[in-house]
PDB file of C-alpha atoms in Angstrom:
ATOM      1  CA  MET A 289     195.657 207.743 197.754  1.00 79.00           C
ATOM      2  CA  THR A 290     194.933 209.924 194.033  1.00 87.00           C
ATOM      3  CA  VAL A 291     195.897 208.152 191.044  1.00 90.00           C
ATOM      4  CA  TYR A 292     198.232 209.031 187.878  1.00 91.00           C
ATOM      5  CA  ILE A 293     197.669 208.328 184.204  1.00 92.00           C
ATOM      6  CA  LYS A 294     201.319 208.710 182.089  1.00 92.00           C
ATOM      7  CA  ARG A 295     201.033 210.210 178.349  1.00 90.00           C
ATOM      8  CA  ASN A 296     203.553 211.449 177.341  1.00 90.00           C
ATOM      9  CA  THR A 297     207.266 209.785 177.536  1.00 90.00           C
ATOM     10  CA  LEU A 298     210.483 211.741 178.567  1.00 92.00           C
ATOM     11  CA  GLN A 299     211.130 211.675 175.083  1.00 92.00           C
ATOM     12  CA  THR A 300     208.094 212.476 173.006  1.00 92.00           C
ATOM     13  CA  ARG A 301     208.077 215.319 175.454  1.00 92.00           C
ATOM     14  CA  LEU A 302     211.756 216.572 174.887  1.00 94.00           C
ATOM     15  CA  THR A 303     210.994 216.246 170.385  1.00 93.00           C
ATOM     16  CA  HIS A 304     207.368 218.885 171.276  1.00 91.00           C
ATOM     17  CA  GLY A 305     210.145 221.199 173.328  1.00 92.00           C
ATOM     18  CA  CYS A 306     213.182 221.158 170.796  1.00 93.00           C
ATOM     19  CA  VAL A 307     209.642 222.257 168.604  1.00 92.00           C
ATOM     20  CA  ALA A 308     207.902 224.432 169.692  1.00 90.00           C
ATOM     21  CA  ILE A 309     211.569 226.162 171.053  1.00 93.00           C
ATOM     22  CA  SER A 310     212.100 225.743 166.419  1.00 93.00           C
ATOM     23  CA  VAL A 311     209.134 227.043 165.531  1.00 91.00           C
ATOM     24  CA  ILE A 312     208.948 230.107 168.297  1.00 91.00           C
ATOM     25  CA  LEU A 313     211.815 231.018 166.305  1.00 93.00           C
ATOM     26  CA  LEU A 314     211.585 230.305 163.272  1.00 92.00           C
ATOM     27  CA  THR A 315     208.207 232.472 163.112  1.00 90.00           C
ATOM     28  CA  LEU A 316     210.457 235.551 164.985  1.00 91.00           C
ATOM     29  CA  SER A 317     212.583 235.875 162.029  1.00 91.00           C
ATOM     30  CA  GLY A 318     210.406 235.278 159.426  1.00 88.00           C
ATOM     31  CA  LEU A 319     208.609 237.665 161.036  1.00 88.00           C
ATOM     32  CA  PHE A 320     211.385 240.407 160.041  1.00 89.00           C
ATOM     33  CA  MET A 321     212.625 238.896 156.401  1.00 82.00           C
ATOM     34  CA  PHE A 322     208.795 238.644 155.213  1.00 81.00           C
ATOM     35  CA  VAL A 323     207.592 241.547 156.614  1.00 85.00           C
ATOM     36  CA  PRO A 324     208.740 244.845 154.860  1.00 86.00           C
ATOM     37  CA  ALA A 325     208.153 247.132 157.832  1.00 90.00           C
ATOM     38  CA  LEU A 326     210.170 245.137 160.849  1.00 89.00           C
ATOM     39  CA  ALA A 327     212.987 244.842 158.777  1.00 89.00           C
ATOM     40  CA  ALA A 328     212.955 248.535 158.018  1.00 90.00           C
ATOM     41  CA  MET A 329     213.428 248.877 162.040  1.00 90.00           C
ATOM     42  CA  VAL A 330     216.604 246.725 162.297  1.00 90.00           C
ATOM     43  CA  SER A 331     220.162 246.568 160.430  1.00 92.00           C
ATOM     44  CA  ALA A 332     221.090 245.554 156.561  1.00 89.00           C
ATOM     45  CA  ASP A 333     223.264 242.981 158.697  1.00 92.00           C
ATOM     46  CA  PHE A 334     220.808 242.206 161.701  1.00 92.00           C
ATOM     47  CA  ILE A 335     218.322 240.915 158.342  1.00 90.00           C
ATOM     48  CA  ILE A 336     221.234 239.071 157.066  1.00 90.00           C
ATOM     49  CA  PHE A 337     221.727 237.689 160.383  1.00 93.00           C
ATOM     50  CA  LEU A 338     217.604 236.913 160.587  1.00 92.00           C
ATOM     51  CA  ARG A 339     217.860 234.746 157.342  1.00 89.00           C
ATOM     52  CA  ASN A 340     221.069 232.553 158.275  1.00 91.00           C
ATOM     53  CA  ALA A 341     219.322 231.240 161.820  1.00 93.00           C
ATOM     54  CA  HIS A 342     216.634 230.837 160.166  1.00 91.00           C
ATOM     55  CA  ARG A 343     218.003 228.693 157.894  1.00 90.00           C
ATOM     56  CA  VAL A 344     219.877 226.563 159.934  1.00 93.00           C
ATOM     57  CA  ILE A 345     217.002 226.424 162.699  1.00 93.00           C
ATOM     58  CA  GLY A 346     215.298 224.916 160.129  1.00 90.00           C
ATOM     59  CA  LEU A 347     217.582 222.427 159.481  1.00 91.00           C
ATOM     60  CA  VAL A 348     217.806 221.680 163.496  1.00 93.00           C
ATOM     61  CA  LEU A 349     214.111 221.644 163.137  1.00 92.00           C
ATOM     62  CA  ILE A 350     214.346 218.796 160.394  1.00 91.00           C
ATOM     63  CA  ALA A 351     216.248 217.145 162.417  1.00 94.00           C
ATOM     64  CA  VAL A 352     214.783 216.927 165.568  1.00 94.00           C
ATOM     65  CA  ILE A 353     211.238 215.436 163.886  1.00 92.00           C
ATOM     66  CA  VAL A 354     213.197 212.613 161.624  1.00 93.00           C
ATOM     67  CA  LEU A 355     216.150 211.681 164.371  1.00 95.00           C
ATOM     68  CA  SER A 356     212.714 211.332 166.923  1.00 94.00           C
ATOM     69  CA  SER A 357     211.189 209.053 165.118  1.00 93.00           C
ATOM     70  CA  LEU A 358     214.321 206.864 164.120  1.00 94.00           C
ATOM     71  CA  ALA A 359     215.363 206.551 167.431  1.00 93.00           C
ATOM     72  CA  SER A 360     211.153 205.734 168.091  1.00 91.00           C
ATOM     73  CA  PRO A 361     209.747 203.454 165.232  1.00 92.00           C
ATOM     74  CA  LYS A 362     207.235 202.054 167.529  1.00 91.00           C
ATOM     75  CA  GLY A 363     206.484 205.175 168.462  1.00 89.00           C
ATOM     76  CA  LEU A 364     205.495 207.322 165.127  1.00 90.00           C
ATOM     77  CA  GLY A 365     203.891 204.140 164.119  1.00 92.00           C
ATOM     78  CA  HIS A 366     201.216 204.653 167.238  1.00 90.00           C
ATOM     79  CA  PHE A 367     201.552 208.535 166.539  1.00 89.00           C
ATOM     80  CA  LEU A 368     200.293 207.563 162.360  1.00 89.00           C
ATOM     81  CA  LYS A 369     198.074 204.826 163.949  1.00 90.00           C
ATOM     82  CA  ASN A 370     196.106 207.847 166.646  1.00 90.00           C
ATOM     83  CA  TYR A 371     196.492 210.757 163.795  1.00 89.00           C
ATOM     84  CA  PHE A 372     194.801 208.339 161.289  1.00 87.00           C
ATOM     85  CA  SER A 373     192.484 206.262 162.978  1.00 87.00           C
ATOM     86  CA  LYS A 374     188.436 206.310 161.707  1.00 88.00           C
ATOM     87  CA  TRP A 375     186.466 208.117 163.328  1.00 91.00           C
ATOM     88  CA  ASP A 376     183.625 206.356 165.548  1.00 92.00           C
ATOM     89  CA  ASP A 377     180.610 208.008 166.482  1.00 94.00           C
ATOM     90  CA  ASP A 378     182.247 209.497 169.850  1.00 93.00           C
ATOM     91  CA  ASP A 379     184.297 210.567 167.037  1.00 93.00           C
ATOM     92  CA  LYS A 380     181.744 212.701 165.109  1.00 92.00           C
ATOM     93  CA  VAL A 381     179.633 214.041 168.043  1.00 94.00           C
ATOM     94  CA  PHE A 382     182.641 215.515 169.825  1.00 91.00           C
ATOM     95  CA  ALA A 383     183.246 217.742 166.987  1.00 90.00           C
ATOM     96  CA  LYS A 384     179.434 218.965 166.034  1.00 91.00           C
ATOM     97  CA  ARG A 385     179.381 219.859 169.141  1.00 91.00           C
ATOM     98  CA  PHE A 386     183.173 221.357 169.985  1.00 87.00           C
ATOM     99  CA  VAL A 387     182.186 225.366 169.640  1.00 86.00           C
ATOM    100  CA  PRO A 388     178.670 225.430 172.591  1.00 89.00           C
ATOM    101  CA  TYR A 389     181.833 223.459 174.141  1.00 86.00           C
ATOM    102  CA  MET A 390     184.609 225.847 174.948  1.00 79.00           C
ATOM    103  CA  LEU A 391     181.862 228.373 174.830  1.00 81.00           C
ATOM    104  CA  SER A 392     180.601 226.306 177.860  1.00 83.00           C
ATOM    105  CA  PRO A 393     181.503 223.490 178.947  1.00 79.00           C
ATOM    106  CA  LYS A 394     179.234 222.977 181.703  1.00 82.00           C
ATOM    107  CA  ASN A 395     176.032 223.560 179.654  1.00 86.00           C
ATOM    108  CA  VAL A 396     177.671 220.393 177.076  1.00 89.00           C
ATOM    109  CA  ASP A 397     178.053 217.146 178.116  1.00 89.00           C
ATOM    110  CA  MET A 398     180.814 215.331 175.532  1.00 90.00           C
ATOM    111  CA  PRO A 399     180.855 212.168 175.001  1.00 92.00           C
ATOM    112  CA  TYR A 400     184.068 209.891 175.721  1.00 92.00           C
ATOM    113  CA  GLN A 401     187.919 210.517 173.551  1.00 92.00           C
ATOM    114  CA  HIS A 402     190.087 208.142 171.950  1.00 92.00           C
ATOM    115  CA  GLU A 403     193.843 208.923 173.667  1.00 92.00           C
ATOM    116  CA  VAL A 404     193.323 211.621 170.378  1.00 91.00           C
ATOM    117  CA  LYS A 405     190.327 213.625 169.638  1.00 90.00           C
ATOM    118  CA  SER A 406     188.707 213.859 167.499  1.00 89.00           C
ATOM    119  CA  GLY A 407     189.187 217.554 166.934  1.00 85.00           C
ATOM    120  CA  GLN A 408     193.105 217.298 167.795  1.00 86.00           C
ATOM    121  CA  ARG A 409     193.298 214.580 164.606  1.00 90.00           C
ATOM    122  CA  VAL A 410     191.571 217.911 162.081  1.00 89.00           C
ATOM    123  CA  VAL A 411     194.243 220.729 163.642  1.00 86.00           C
ATOM    124  CA  GLY A 412     196.810 217.992 163.963  1.00 86.00           C
ATOM    125  CA  TRP A 413     196.032 216.756 158.995  1.00 90.00           C
ATOM    126  CA  LEU A 414     195.830 220.406 158.751  1.00 90.00           C
ATOM    127  CA  LEU A 415     199.778 220.563 160.882  1.00 88.00           C
ATOM    128  CA  PHE A 416     201.312 217.666 159.032  1.00 89.00           C
ATOM    129  CA  ILE A 417     199.595 219.854 155.332  1.00 92.00           C
ATOM    130  CA  MET A 418     201.300 222.920 156.376  1.00 91.00           C
ATOM    131  CA  GLY A 419     203.777 221.723 157.830  1.00 88.00           C
ATOM    132  CA  PHE A 420     204.859 219.965 155.004  1.00 91.00           C
ATOM    133  CA  CYS A 421     204.592 222.623 152.933  1.00 93.00           C
ATOM    134  CA  ILE A 422     206.280 225.544 154.518  1.00 91.00           C
ATOM    135  CA  ILE A 423     209.663 222.846 154.937  1.00 90.00           C
ATOM    136  CA  LEU A 424     209.243 222.103 150.984  1.00 92.00           C
ATOM    137  CA  SER A 425     209.038 225.791 150.125  1.00 92.00           C
ATOM    138  CA  GLY A 426     211.221 226.668 152.529  1.00 89.00           C
ATOM    139  CA  VAL A 427     213.952 223.960 151.151  1.00 89.00           C
ATOM    140  CA  VAL A 428     213.639 224.939 147.293  1.00 91.00           C
ATOM    141  CA  MET A 429     213.738 229.357 148.492  1.00 89.00           C
ATOM    142  CA  PHE A 430     216.636 227.482 150.326  1.00 87.00           C
ATOM    143  CA  LEU A 431     218.101 225.715 147.510  1.00 89.00           C
ATOM    144  CA  GLY A 432     217.463 228.520 144.893  1.00 86.00           C
ATOM    145  CA  THR A 433     219.558 231.404 146.313  1.00 82.00           C
ATOM    146  CA  THR A 434     222.601 228.735 147.590  1.00 82.00           C
ATOM    147  CA  VAL A 435     223.129 225.790 145.741  1.00 82.00           C
ATOM    148  CA  THR A 436     221.339 225.904 142.543  1.00 82.00           C
ATOM    149  CA  ALA A 437     218.990 229.155 140.432  1.00 82.00           C
ATOM    150  CA  PHE A 438     215.203 228.456 139.472  1.00 86.00           C
ATOM    151  CA  ASP A 439     213.423 230.445 137.333  1.00 87.00           C
ATOM    152  CA  ALA A 440     211.524 233.518 138.906  1.00 89.00           C
ATOM    153  CA  SER A 441     208.156 232.542 139.015  1.00 92.00           C
ATOM    154  CA  THR A 442     208.887 228.644 140.827  1.00 91.00           C
ATOM    155  CA  MET A 443     210.107 230.901 143.338  1.00 92.00           C
ATOM    156  CA  LEU A 444     206.987 233.583 143.307  1.00 92.00           C
ATOM    157  CA  ILE A 445     204.584 229.885 143.985  1.00 93.00           C
ATOM    158  CA  MET A 446     207.162 229.537 146.865  1.00 92.00           C
ATOM    159  CA  ARG A 447     206.757 232.141 148.311  1.00 90.00           C
ATOM    160  CA  LEU A 448     203.014 232.933 148.189  1.00 93.00           C
ATOM    161  CA  LEU A 449     202.493 228.821 149.121  1.00 94.00           C
ATOM    162  CA  HIS A 450     205.752 230.175 152.532  1.00 91.00           C
ATOM    163  CA  ASP A 451     203.631 232.298 153.646  1.00 89.00           C
ATOM    164  CA  ILE A 452     200.238 231.307 152.840  1.00 92.00           C
ATOM    165  CA  SER A 453     202.156 228.016 155.594  1.00 92.00           C
ATOM    166  CA  PHE A 454     203.210 230.412 158.163  1.00 89.00           C
ATOM    167  CA  ILE A 455     199.738 232.310 157.907  1.00 89.00           C
ATOM    168  CA  VAL A 456     197.859 229.363 157.953  1.00 91.00           C
ATOM    169  CA  LEU A 457     200.108 227.435 160.826  1.00 89.00           C
ATOM    170  CA  ILE A 458     200.160 230.433 163.921  1.00 87.00           C
ATOM    171  CA  VAL A 459     196.216 229.995 163.580  1.00 88.00           C
ATOM    172  CA  LEU A 460     196.334 226.614 164.367  1.00 87.00           C
ATOM    173  CA  LEU A 461     199.098 226.550 166.673  1.00 85.00           C
ATOM    174  CA  LEU A 462     197.646 230.323 168.418  1.00 84.00           C
ATOM    175  CA  ALA A 463     194.647 227.355 169.081  1.00 82.00           C
ATOM    176  CA  HIS A 464     197.029 224.537 170.679  1.00 81.00           C
ATOM    177  CA  ILE A 465     198.409 226.524 172.875  1.00 80.00           C
ATOM    178  CA  TYR A 466     195.632 228.902 174.483  1.00 78.00           C
ATOM    179  CA  LEU A 467     193.857 225.160 174.790  1.00 75.00           C
ATOM    180  CA  GLY A 468     197.974 223.297 175.617  1.00 72.00           C
ATOM    181  CA  ALA A 469     198.854 226.194 177.508  1.00 72.00           C
ATOM    182  CA  GLY A 470     196.207 224.817 180.363  1.00 67.00           C
ATOM    183  CA  VAL A 471     195.640 228.279 182.308  1.00 68.00           C
ATOM    184  CA  PHE A 472     191.293 228.448 180.900  1.00 69.00           C
ATOM    185  CA  GLN A 473     188.949 226.119 181.098  1.00 69.00           C
ATOM    186  CA  PRO A 474     188.252 223.092 180.712  1.00 73.00           C
ATOM    187  CA  TYR A 475     191.997 221.743 179.654  1.00 76.00           C
ATOM    188  CA  LYS A 476     193.016 224.098 182.767  1.00 74.00           C
ATOM    189  CA  GLY A 477     196.628 222.336 183.657  1.00 72.00           C
ATOM    190  CA  MET A 478     197.215 220.348 180.869  1.00 78.00           C
ATOM    191  CA  ARG A 479     200.762 221.556 180.612  1.00 79.00           C
ATOM    192  CA  LYS A 480     201.872 219.957 182.701  1.00 81.00           C
ATOM    193  CA  THR A 481     201.566 216.076 180.494  1.00 85.00           C
ATOM    194  CA  MET A 482     204.349 218.001 177.846  1.00 86.00           C
ATOM    195  CA  PHE A 483     206.391 221.125 179.863  1.00 84.00           C
ATOM    196  CA  GLY A 484     205.495 218.189 183.052  1.00 85.00           C
ATOM    197  CA  ASP A 485     206.060 214.900 184.518  1.00 87.00           C
ATOM    198  CA  GLY A 486     204.169 213.773 181.216  1.00 88.00           C
ATOM    199  CA  MET A 487     201.356 212.712 184.280  1.00 89.00           C
ATOM    200  CA  LEU A 488     197.874 212.703 184.633  1.00 88.00           C
ATOM    201  CA  ASN A 489     195.183 212.170 186.740  1.00 89.00           C
ATOM    202  CA  GLU A 490     192.767 209.909 186.707  1.00 90.00           C
ATOM    203  CA  SER A 491     189.448 212.276 186.609  1.00 89.00           C
ATOM    204  CA  ASP A 492     191.231 214.590 184.169  1.00 88.00           C
ATOM    205  CA  ALA A 493     192.248 211.302 182.098  1.00 90.00           C
ATOM    206  CA  LEU A 494     188.568 210.198 182.212  1.00 91.00           C
ATOM    207  CA  TYR A 495     187.006 213.842 181.582  1.00 88.00           C
ATOM    208  CA  HIS A 496     189.257 214.711 178.343  1.00 88.00           C
ATOM    209  CA  TRP A 497     190.155 211.504 176.895  1.00 91.00           C
ATOM    210  CA  GLY A 498     187.556 208.334 177.971  1.00 92.00           C
ATOM    211  CA  HIS A 499     188.349 205.473 176.234  1.00 94.00           C
ATOM    212  CA  TRP A 500     191.775 206.029 176.695  1.00 94.00           C
ATOM    213  CA  ALA A 501     191.669 206.466 180.241  1.00 94.00           C
ATOM    214  CA  ARG A 502     189.705 202.863 180.380  1.00 94.00           C
ATOM    215  CA  GLU A 503     191.933 201.204 178.718  1.00 94.00           C
ATOM    216  CA  GLU A 504     195.093 202.670 180.304  1.00 94.00           C
ATOM    217  CA  LEU A 505     194.074 201.895 184.052  1.00 94.00           C
ATOM    218  CA  GLU A 506     192.514 198.206 183.125  1.00 93.00           C
ATOM    219  CA  SER A 507     195.889 198.080 181.679  1.00 92.00           C
ATOM    220  CA  GLY A 508     197.703 199.421 184.594  1.00 90.00           C
ATOM    221  CA  LYS A 509     200.555 198.961 182.717  1.00 88.00           C
ATOM    222  CA  ASN A 510     201.270 203.128 182.754  1.00 90.00           C
ATOM    223  CA  VAL A 511     199.055 203.910 185.808  1.00 92.00           C
ATOM    224  CA  VAL A 512     200.968 205.429 189.277  1.00 90.00           C
ATOM    225  CA  VAL A 513     199.478 204.224 192.542  1.00 89.00           C
ATOM    226  CA  VAL A 514     200.801 208.151 194.999  1.00 83.00           C
ATOM    227  CA  ASP A 515     200.134 208.964 198.183  1.00 74.00           C
ATOM    228  CA  ASP A 516     198.780 212.407 198.507  1.00 67.00           C
ATOM    229  CA  GLY A 517     201.233 215.080 199.170  1.00 62.00           C
ATOM    230  CA  VAL A 518     203.348 213.529 197.019  1.00 63.00           C
ATOM    231  CA  GLU A 519     204.724 214.307 193.884  1.00 62.00           C
ATOM    232  CA  PRO A 520     203.933 211.962 190.610  1.00 62.00           C
ATOM    233  CA  LYS A 521     206.849 211.992 189.459  1.00 57.00           C
ATOM    234  CA  LYS A 522     209.091 211.241 192.560  1.00 50.00           C
ATOM    235  CA  ALA A 523     206.282 208.092 193.893  1.00 46.00           C
ATOM    236  CA  GLN A 524     207.663 206.327 189.625  1.00 54.00           C
ATOM    237  CA  GLU A 525     211.086 207.062 190.177  1.00 44.00           C
ATOM    238  CA  ALA A 526     210.435 204.932 193.314  1.00 42.00           C
TER     239      ALA A 526
END
């Protein structure tokens, strides 16, 4: 018998997938728009197409986030509670040991963590700030070229804010992808929690999010027990 814990709901996984695809498309189109060397490689008509596509995808991204939040206010509250909760001693120790742990996970003992690790919270805060800055600057630049006219200094500041936010976001997202893709230890297989059935086996849950896993196992609400060799998703649907 194998015990699984459902970590992410279908809505969470769909929202994450839509955001991930949108960010990838925004990154690719943005690079051609803001890097002269890349823009020179394609025609002016293609740049116009990319600019329009960039705006549409940006609106889709905002709409997905807003609609998902409105569809599940409890989920939004739970999300915010996790990311803005007060750090305990385990959180502080985890943050101090994180870099040595990533370099040599077998030789570093890490404390139990809650549903969202302290490191995840720090990255989350930075993503919130940079995401807000890039959306704000993007909306201002869009309005400044379509609806109204802002002065040149405002547009310059917005473009710099957009570019700086973009660079910081790319660095953070690359780190997120490196860990979340689950290709390397100690996070091998983690991609299934977002791009699979949202399930996490008991041992991985206890290893990575000990406090949260113990709470889930005690409540039993999101726990699925299956026979070995049976897909956890199929067992859950049965």
